[in-house]
Every structure is written in structure tokens, then in C-alpha cells.
Coordinates of C-alpha atoms and ligand atoms in Angstrom, one line a residue:
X1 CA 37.0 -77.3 136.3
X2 CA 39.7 -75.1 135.2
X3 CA 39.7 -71.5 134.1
X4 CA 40.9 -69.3 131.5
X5 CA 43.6 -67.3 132.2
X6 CA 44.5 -64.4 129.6
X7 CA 48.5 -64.3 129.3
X8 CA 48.5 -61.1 127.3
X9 CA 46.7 -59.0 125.0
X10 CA 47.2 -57.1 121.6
X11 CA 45.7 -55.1 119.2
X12 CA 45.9 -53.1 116.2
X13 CA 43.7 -51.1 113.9
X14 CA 43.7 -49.5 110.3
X15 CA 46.3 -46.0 109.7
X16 CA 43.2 -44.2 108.6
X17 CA 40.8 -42.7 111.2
X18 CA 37.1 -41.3 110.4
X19 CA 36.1 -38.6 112.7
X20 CA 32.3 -37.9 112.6
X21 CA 32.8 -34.3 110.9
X22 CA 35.0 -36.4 108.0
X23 CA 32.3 -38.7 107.4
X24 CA 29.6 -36.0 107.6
X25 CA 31.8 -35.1 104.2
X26 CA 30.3 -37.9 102.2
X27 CA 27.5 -38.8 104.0
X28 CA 24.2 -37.1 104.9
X29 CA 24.8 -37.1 109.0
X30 CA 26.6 -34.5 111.7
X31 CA 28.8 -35.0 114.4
X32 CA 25.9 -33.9 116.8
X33 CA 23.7 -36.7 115.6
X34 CA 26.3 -39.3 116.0
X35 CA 27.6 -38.6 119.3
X36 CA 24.6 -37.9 121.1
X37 CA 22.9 -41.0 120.1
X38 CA 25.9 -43.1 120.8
X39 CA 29.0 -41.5 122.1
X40 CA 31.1 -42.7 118.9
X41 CA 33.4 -39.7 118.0
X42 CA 35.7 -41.6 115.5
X43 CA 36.2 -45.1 113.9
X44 CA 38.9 -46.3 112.0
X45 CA 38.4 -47.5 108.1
X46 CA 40.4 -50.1 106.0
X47 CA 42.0 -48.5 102.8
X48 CA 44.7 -51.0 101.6
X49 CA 44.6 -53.5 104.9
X50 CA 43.4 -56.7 104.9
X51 CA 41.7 -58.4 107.7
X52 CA 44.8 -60.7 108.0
X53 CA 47.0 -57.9 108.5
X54 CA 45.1 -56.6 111.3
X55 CA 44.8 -60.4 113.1
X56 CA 48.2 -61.0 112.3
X57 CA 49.5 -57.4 114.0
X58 CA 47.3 -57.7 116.7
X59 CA 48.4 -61.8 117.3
X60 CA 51.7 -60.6 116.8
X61 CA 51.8 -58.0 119.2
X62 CA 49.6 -60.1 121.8
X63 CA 52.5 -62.7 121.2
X64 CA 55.6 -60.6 122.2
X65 CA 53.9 -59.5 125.2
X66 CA 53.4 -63.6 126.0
X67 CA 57.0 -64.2 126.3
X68 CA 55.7 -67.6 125.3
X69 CA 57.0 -68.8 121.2
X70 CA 54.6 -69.1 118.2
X71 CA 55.6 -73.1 119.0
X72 CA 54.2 -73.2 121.7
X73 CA 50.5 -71.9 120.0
X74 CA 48.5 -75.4 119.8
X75 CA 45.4 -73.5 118.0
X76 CA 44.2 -70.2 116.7
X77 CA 40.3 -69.1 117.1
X78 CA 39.5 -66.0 114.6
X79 CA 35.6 -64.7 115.5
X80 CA 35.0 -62.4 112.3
X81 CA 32.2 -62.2 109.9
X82 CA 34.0 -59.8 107.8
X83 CA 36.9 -62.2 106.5
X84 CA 39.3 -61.2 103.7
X85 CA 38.2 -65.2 101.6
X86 CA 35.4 -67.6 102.3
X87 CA 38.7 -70.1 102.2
X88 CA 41.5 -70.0 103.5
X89 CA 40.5 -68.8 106.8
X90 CA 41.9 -65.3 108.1
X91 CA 43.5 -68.2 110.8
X92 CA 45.4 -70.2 108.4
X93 CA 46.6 -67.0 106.9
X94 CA 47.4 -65.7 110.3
X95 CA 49.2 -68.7 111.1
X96 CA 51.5 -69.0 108.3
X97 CA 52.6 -65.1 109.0
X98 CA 53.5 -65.7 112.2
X99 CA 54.6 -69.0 112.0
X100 CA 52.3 -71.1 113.9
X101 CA 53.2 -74.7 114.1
X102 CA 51.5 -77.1 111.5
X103 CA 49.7 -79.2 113.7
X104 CA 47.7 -76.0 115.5
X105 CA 44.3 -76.0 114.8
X106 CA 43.2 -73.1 113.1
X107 CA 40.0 -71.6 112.1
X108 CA 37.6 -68.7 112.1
X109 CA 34.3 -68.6 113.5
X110 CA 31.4 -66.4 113.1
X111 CA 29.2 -65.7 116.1
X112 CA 29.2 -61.8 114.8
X113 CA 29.5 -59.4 117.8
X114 CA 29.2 -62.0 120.5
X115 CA 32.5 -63.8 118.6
X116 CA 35.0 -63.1 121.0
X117 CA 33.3 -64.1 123.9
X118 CA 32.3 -67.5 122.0
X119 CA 35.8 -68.1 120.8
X120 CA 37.3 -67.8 124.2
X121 CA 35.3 -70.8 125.5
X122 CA 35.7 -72.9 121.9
X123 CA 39.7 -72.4 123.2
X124 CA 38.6 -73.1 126.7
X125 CA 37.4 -76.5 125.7
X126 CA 40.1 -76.7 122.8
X127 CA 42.6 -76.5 125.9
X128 CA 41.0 -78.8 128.5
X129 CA 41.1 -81.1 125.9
X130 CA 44.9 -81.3 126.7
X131 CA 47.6 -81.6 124.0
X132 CA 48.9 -77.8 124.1
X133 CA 49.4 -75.0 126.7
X134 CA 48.2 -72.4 124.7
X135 CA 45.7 -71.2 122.1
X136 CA 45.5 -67.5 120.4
X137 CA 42.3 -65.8 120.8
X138 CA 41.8 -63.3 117.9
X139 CA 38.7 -60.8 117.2
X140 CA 39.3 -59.3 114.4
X141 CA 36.7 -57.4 111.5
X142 CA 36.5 -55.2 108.4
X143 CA 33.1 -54.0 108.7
X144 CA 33.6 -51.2 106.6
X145 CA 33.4 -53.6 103.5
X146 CA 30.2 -54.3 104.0
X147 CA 28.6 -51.1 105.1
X148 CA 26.1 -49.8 103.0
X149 CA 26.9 -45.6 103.1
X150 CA 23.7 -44.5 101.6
X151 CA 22.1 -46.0 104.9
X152 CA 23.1 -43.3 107.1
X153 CA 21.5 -44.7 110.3
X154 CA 23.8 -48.1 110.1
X155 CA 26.9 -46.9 108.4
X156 CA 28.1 -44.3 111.0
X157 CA 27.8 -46.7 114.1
X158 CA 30.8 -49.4 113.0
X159 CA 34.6 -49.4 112.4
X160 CA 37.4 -51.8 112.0
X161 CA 40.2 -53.6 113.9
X162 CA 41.3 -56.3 115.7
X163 CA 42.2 -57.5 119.4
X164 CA 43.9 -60.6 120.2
X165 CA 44.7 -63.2 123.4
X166 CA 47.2 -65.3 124.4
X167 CA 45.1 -67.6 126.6
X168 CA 45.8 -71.1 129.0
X169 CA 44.0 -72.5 131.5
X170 CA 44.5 -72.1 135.3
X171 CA 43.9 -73.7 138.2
X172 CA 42.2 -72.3 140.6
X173 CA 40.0 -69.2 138.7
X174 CA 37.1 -68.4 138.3
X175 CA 35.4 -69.5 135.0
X176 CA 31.6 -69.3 133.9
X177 CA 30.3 -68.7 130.9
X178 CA 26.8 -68.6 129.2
X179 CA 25.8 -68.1 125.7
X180 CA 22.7 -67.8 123.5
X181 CA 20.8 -68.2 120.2
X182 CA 17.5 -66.7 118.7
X183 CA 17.6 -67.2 114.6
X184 CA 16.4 -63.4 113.7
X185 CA 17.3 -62.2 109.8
X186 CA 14.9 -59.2 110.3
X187 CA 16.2 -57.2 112.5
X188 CA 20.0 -57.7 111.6
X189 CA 21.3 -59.1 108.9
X190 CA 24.6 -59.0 106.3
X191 CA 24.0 -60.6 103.4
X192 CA 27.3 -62.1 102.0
X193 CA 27.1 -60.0 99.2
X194 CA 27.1 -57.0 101.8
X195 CA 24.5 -53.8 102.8
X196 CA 24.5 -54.3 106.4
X197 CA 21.0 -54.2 107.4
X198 CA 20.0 -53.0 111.2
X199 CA 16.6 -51.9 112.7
X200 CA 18.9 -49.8 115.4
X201 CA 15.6 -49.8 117.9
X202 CA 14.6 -53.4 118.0
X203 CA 18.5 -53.9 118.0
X204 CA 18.6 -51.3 120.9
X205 CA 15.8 -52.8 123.0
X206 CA 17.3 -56.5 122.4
X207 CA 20.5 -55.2 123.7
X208 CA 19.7 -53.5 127.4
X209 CA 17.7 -56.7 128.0
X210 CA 20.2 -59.6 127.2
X211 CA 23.5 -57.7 129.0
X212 CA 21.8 -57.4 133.0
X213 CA 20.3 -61.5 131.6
X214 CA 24.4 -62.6 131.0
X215 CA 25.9 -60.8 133.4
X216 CA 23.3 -61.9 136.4
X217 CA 23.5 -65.9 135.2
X218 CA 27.5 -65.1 135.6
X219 CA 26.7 -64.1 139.0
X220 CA 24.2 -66.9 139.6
X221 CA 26.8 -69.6 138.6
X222 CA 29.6 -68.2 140.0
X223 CA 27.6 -67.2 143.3
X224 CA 29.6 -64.1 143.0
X225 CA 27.4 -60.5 143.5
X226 CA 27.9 -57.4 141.2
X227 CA 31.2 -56.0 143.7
X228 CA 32.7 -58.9 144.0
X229 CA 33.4 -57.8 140.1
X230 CA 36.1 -55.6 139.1
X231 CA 35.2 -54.5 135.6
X232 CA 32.5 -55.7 133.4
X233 CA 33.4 -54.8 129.1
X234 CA 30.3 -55.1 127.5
X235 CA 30.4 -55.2 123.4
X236 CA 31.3 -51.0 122.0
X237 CA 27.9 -50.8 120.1
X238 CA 26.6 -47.5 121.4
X239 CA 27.2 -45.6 124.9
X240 CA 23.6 -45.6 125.3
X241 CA 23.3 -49.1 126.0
X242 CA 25.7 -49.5 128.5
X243 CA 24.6 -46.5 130.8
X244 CA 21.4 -48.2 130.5
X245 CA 22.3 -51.3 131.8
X246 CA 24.4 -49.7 134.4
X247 CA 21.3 -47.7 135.1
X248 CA 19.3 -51.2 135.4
X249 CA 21.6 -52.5 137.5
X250 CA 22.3 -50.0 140.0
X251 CA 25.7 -50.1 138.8
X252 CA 28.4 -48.3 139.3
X253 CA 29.5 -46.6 136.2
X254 CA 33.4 -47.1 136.7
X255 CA 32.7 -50.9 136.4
X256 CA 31.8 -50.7 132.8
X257 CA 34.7 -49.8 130.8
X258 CA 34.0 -47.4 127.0
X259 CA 36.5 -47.0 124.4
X260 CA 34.0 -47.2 121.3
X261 CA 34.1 -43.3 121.0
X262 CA 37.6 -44.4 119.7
X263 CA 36.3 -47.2 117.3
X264 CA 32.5 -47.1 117.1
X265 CA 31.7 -50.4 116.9
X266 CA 33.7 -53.4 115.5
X267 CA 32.1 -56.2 116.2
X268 CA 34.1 -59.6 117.1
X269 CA 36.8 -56.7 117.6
X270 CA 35.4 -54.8 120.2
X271 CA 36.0 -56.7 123.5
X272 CA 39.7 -57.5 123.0
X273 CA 40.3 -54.0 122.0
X274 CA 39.0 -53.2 125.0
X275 CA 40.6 -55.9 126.8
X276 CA 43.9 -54.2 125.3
X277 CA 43.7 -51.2 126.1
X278 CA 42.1 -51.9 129.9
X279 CA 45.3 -54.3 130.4
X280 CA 47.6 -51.7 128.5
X281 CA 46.3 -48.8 131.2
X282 CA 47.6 -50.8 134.0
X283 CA 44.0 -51.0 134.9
X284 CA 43.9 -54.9 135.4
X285 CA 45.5 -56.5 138.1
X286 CA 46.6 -60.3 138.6
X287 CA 43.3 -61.9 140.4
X288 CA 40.7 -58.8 139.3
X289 CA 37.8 -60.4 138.2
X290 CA 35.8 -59.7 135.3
X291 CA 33.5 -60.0 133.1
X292 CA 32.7 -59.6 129.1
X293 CA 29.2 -59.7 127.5
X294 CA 28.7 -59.8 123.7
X295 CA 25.7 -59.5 121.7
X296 CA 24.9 -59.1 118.4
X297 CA 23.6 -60.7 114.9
X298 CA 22.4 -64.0 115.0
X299 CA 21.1 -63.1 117.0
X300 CA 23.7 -64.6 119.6
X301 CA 24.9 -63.4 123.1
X302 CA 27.2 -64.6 125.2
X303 CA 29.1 -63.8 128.5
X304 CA 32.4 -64.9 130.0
X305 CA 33.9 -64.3 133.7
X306 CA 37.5 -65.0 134.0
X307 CA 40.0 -64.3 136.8
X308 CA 43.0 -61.9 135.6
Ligands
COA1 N1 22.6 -38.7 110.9 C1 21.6 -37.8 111.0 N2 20.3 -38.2 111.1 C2 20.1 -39.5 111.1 C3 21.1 -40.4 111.0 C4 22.4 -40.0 110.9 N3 23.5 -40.8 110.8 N4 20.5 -41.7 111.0 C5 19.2 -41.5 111.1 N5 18.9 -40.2 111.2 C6 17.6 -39.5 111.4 C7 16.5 -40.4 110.9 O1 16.3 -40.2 109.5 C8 15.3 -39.9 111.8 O2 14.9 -38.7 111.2 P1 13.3 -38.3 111.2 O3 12.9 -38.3 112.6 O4 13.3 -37.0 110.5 O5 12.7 -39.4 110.4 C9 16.0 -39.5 113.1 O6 17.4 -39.4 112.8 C10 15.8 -40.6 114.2 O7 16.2 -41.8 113.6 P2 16.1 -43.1 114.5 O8 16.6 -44.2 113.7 O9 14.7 -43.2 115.0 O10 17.0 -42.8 115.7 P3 17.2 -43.5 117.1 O11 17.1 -42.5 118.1 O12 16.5 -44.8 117.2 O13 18.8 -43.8 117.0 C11 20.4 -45.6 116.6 C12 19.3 -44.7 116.0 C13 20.9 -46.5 115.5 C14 21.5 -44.7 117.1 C15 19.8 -46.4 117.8 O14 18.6 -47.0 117.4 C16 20.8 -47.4 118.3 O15 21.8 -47.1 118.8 N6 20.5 -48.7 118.1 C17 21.4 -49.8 118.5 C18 22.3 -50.1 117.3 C19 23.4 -51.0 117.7 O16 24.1 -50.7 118.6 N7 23.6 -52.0 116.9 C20 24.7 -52.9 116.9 C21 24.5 -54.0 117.9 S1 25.6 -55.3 117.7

């Protein structure tokens, strides 16, 4: 089978940043309390952007660096659960700014914080499926719409943006992925009227258990071990949970890349903003292999290896 090859990367989040001390201005919270429990320091909030405008800037951006044209873009993949209209999607929209031709298939998807990973391998198949060259991978959220700030132990972990992929298939790379399902409204939920609802422990617990299950049936498929990877980029909920799986794994803590003191956590966002800024850094090197892991709401989870 072929891989997935990312082309190039972009991103792009809102002008106005939230540190912890501004948000301890309007609600009942501290700096201390934030960071300690889960290494966020700042996050950025919406004011007059859209989620299109973050897709479209982040697509845009991911598109230059391509060197490929929008007509060569045979479809566009948007993983959000925060988009701006229930129709048209933030895709359609994303495609008519940056003139994407009219026969690319476009569409969001919602497979909350495991999105990115998810749409990568709905492109994946979109691609094998032959027709175009390329597809645009976009994560892309405005969480802060749906927070509810008088629940201080949700509202202060997420933030918005977006990350985007140029992606095609290649040859002779590496490619697994694995995904998952378990139907669970009680532990975390978003109504579509909004008030973002989390039991952060049972959210917690669910979380250092499914990452070492992805990342190890990666391994299994790929018969690869641990340092035959270069970097794993888990979902940006909460530093905690990554030095606990790095913990469980006997991991070296380099592998696993953190920028969600920068962003807290944006859901679908989260991994191609990493992706971004790990590719941006000059950290990732044609034929590095990697790997992603998402989790979140659903609840889903999801993990991807792909050769650089
Ligand atoms: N600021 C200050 N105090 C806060 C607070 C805040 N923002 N939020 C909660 N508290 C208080 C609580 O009221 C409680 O006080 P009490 O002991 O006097 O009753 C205390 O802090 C402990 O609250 P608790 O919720 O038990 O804290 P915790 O140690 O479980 O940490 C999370 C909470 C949310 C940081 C943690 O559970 C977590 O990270 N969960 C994972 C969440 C996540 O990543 N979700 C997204 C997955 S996609």
C-alpha cells in the first residue's frame, strides 16, 4: 500500500493571546493552578475571526510552502467541531477563498480532538482512490465559542487555531494507522448549543491509557520498535499526560514534542500546529518517521505513522 507523505505544513491562530494571569482577570483561577496541572501558559481567543479565516490562513500558507497550485487540490478535509455554520461547511468556504477547483471534494468532519489524525487517513483513501495528486488536510477550531467561563476547571485548558497539510501519497513509506470509538456523553460532551462539559479525571485516566494502546499497535503493524521513531506528537491537552505516557513507556522525553503551553488545547488543531511548528524548526527531516496520536470526545482515538 502506499503512504502519506506531508508536502508542507501551515498554520495560523487568532491576534489576541490569553495568558493565564489575563484570564485569572475574569475568571476565578491563577496562573499557579493552571500551569502546574497542565503546563498551558497562554492560549489564543477568537474576537472578530472566524473559523474560516483561520482554515483559509493556515491552507493558504500550507499552500505557498507546496509550491504545488490550488488546481492541483483534488479535495479538502476540515476536522472541527467548532465550525463557523452547520452548512456550508468551513471547507466549501475555505475553498472558494482560496480558489479550490469545483470538482474538489470538500467537507468538514468531526471526530473532535482525534480529527486530524482521522482526516488524514479519510484523504489517504480519498487519494488511493486515484483521480488527484493532492488533498488539503486542515484542523482547524474555535473552542472558545463554546466554552462555558463560569466552569473554571474546563474553560482555562482550550484555545483556538488552526494547522493545515498539503498531503499525497508515496511510494515506498511507511503508513499505519489505527483508530477507535466508545459512544461516552458523560464524561465529555458539547452540546450544539454550547457549555463544554468535561470530567477532567475520567478524561485524564482515558487519556494515559489509549496513547501507549495507539502508539504500540503502530509499532505492532509497522513491526517498527519505539527508536526506530523519530518524534511521536501526541494531542496538546495537558503536559501531564504526555510525561505520563512517556513515563509508561520508558520513553525518552525528547521524542514527544509540547507546544500547548503556547495554545492550551485546541482540539482538531493541535497536531498540525504542532506538525507546523516541528517542520518550521527544521526539526523534521526527509525519511524521519513519526508518529501522531489524537484522542478526545466521542470518545474517539486515533493514531497515524507516516514517513517525512
Ligand atoms: N483554577 C483554580 N482552581 C481550580 C480550577 C481553576 N481553573 N479548576 C478547578 N479548581 C479547583 C477545584 O475547585 C478543586 O478545588 P477543591 O479541592 O477545593 O474542591 C481543585 O482545584 C482540584 O480540582 P480537580 O478538578 O480535582 O483537579 P485535578 O487535579 O483533577 O485537575 C484537570 C483538573 C482538568 C487539570 C485534570 O483533571 C486534567 O488535566 N484532565 C484532563 C483534561 C483534558 O486534557 N481534557 C481534554 C482531552 S481532549
Amino acid at each position: 500500500m502506499k503512504g502519506l507523505k506531508i508536502v508542507s505544513t501551515g498554520s495560523c491562530h487568532p491576534q489576541n493571546a490569553v495568558s493565564n494571569d489575563k484570564l485569572s482577570q475574569t475568571v476565578d483561577t491563577s496562573d499557579e493552578w493552571i500551569s502546574t496541572r497542565t503546563g498551558i501558559r497562554q492560549r489564543y481567543f477568537c474576537e472578530s475571526e472566524k473559523n474560516v479565516d483561520l482554515a483559509s490562513n493556515a491552507a493558504k500558507q500550507a499552500l505557498e510552502r507546496s509550491g504545488i497550485s490550488a488546481d492541483e487540490i483534488g479535495a479538502c478535509v476540515v476536522a472541527t467541531f467548532t465550525p463557523d455554520n452547520a452548512t456550508p461547511s468551513v471547507a466549501c468556504m475555505v475553498q472558494k477563498r482560496l480558489g479550490l477547483p469545483n470538482d474538489a471534494l470538500c467537507f468538514d468532519m468531526n471526530a473532535a480532538c482525534s480529527g486530524f489524525i482521522y482526516a488524514l487517513n479519510v484523504a489517504h483513501g480519498i487519494l488511493m482512490q486515484g483521480g488527484s495528486k493532492y488533498a488539503l488536510v486542515i484542523g482547524s477550531e474555535v473552542i472558545s465559542r463554546v466554552l462555558d467561563f463560569n466552569d473554571r476547571s474546563t474553560c482555562v485548558l482550550f484555545g483556538d487555531g488552526a494547522g493545515a497539510a498539503v498531503v499525497t501519497l508515496s511510494e515506498n513509506s511507511v503508513y499505519e494507522f489505527t483508530c477507535g470509538a466508545n459512544g461516552d456523553d458523560a464524561i465529555l460532551c458539547c452540546p450544539t448549543s454550547g457549555g463544554l462539559q468535561m470530567d477532567g479525571r475520567e478524561v485524564f485516566k482515558f487519556a494515559v491509557g489509549i496513547i501507549p494502546v495507539c502508539i504500540d499497535k503502530l509499532l505492532d503493524k509497522s513491526q517498527l520498535t519505539l527508536e526506530d521513531i523519530d518524534y511521536v506528537a501526541c494531542h496538546q491537552a495537558n503536559e501531564r499526560i504526555i510525561s505520563h505516557v512517556v513515563k509508561k513507556m520508558k520513553a525518552p522525553s525528547e521524542k514527544f514534542f509540547v507546544n500547548l503551553q503556547k495554545y492550551g488545547n485546541t482540539s482538531a488543531a493541535s497536531i498540525p500546529l504542532a506538525l507546523d511548528e516541528m517542520a518550521s524548526g527544521g526539526m523534521l527531516k526527509e525519511g524521519m518517521k513519526i508518529i501522531c496520536v489524537g484522542f478526545g470526545a466521542g470518545l474517539t482515538w486515533g493514531g497515524i505513522m507516516l514517513e517525512w
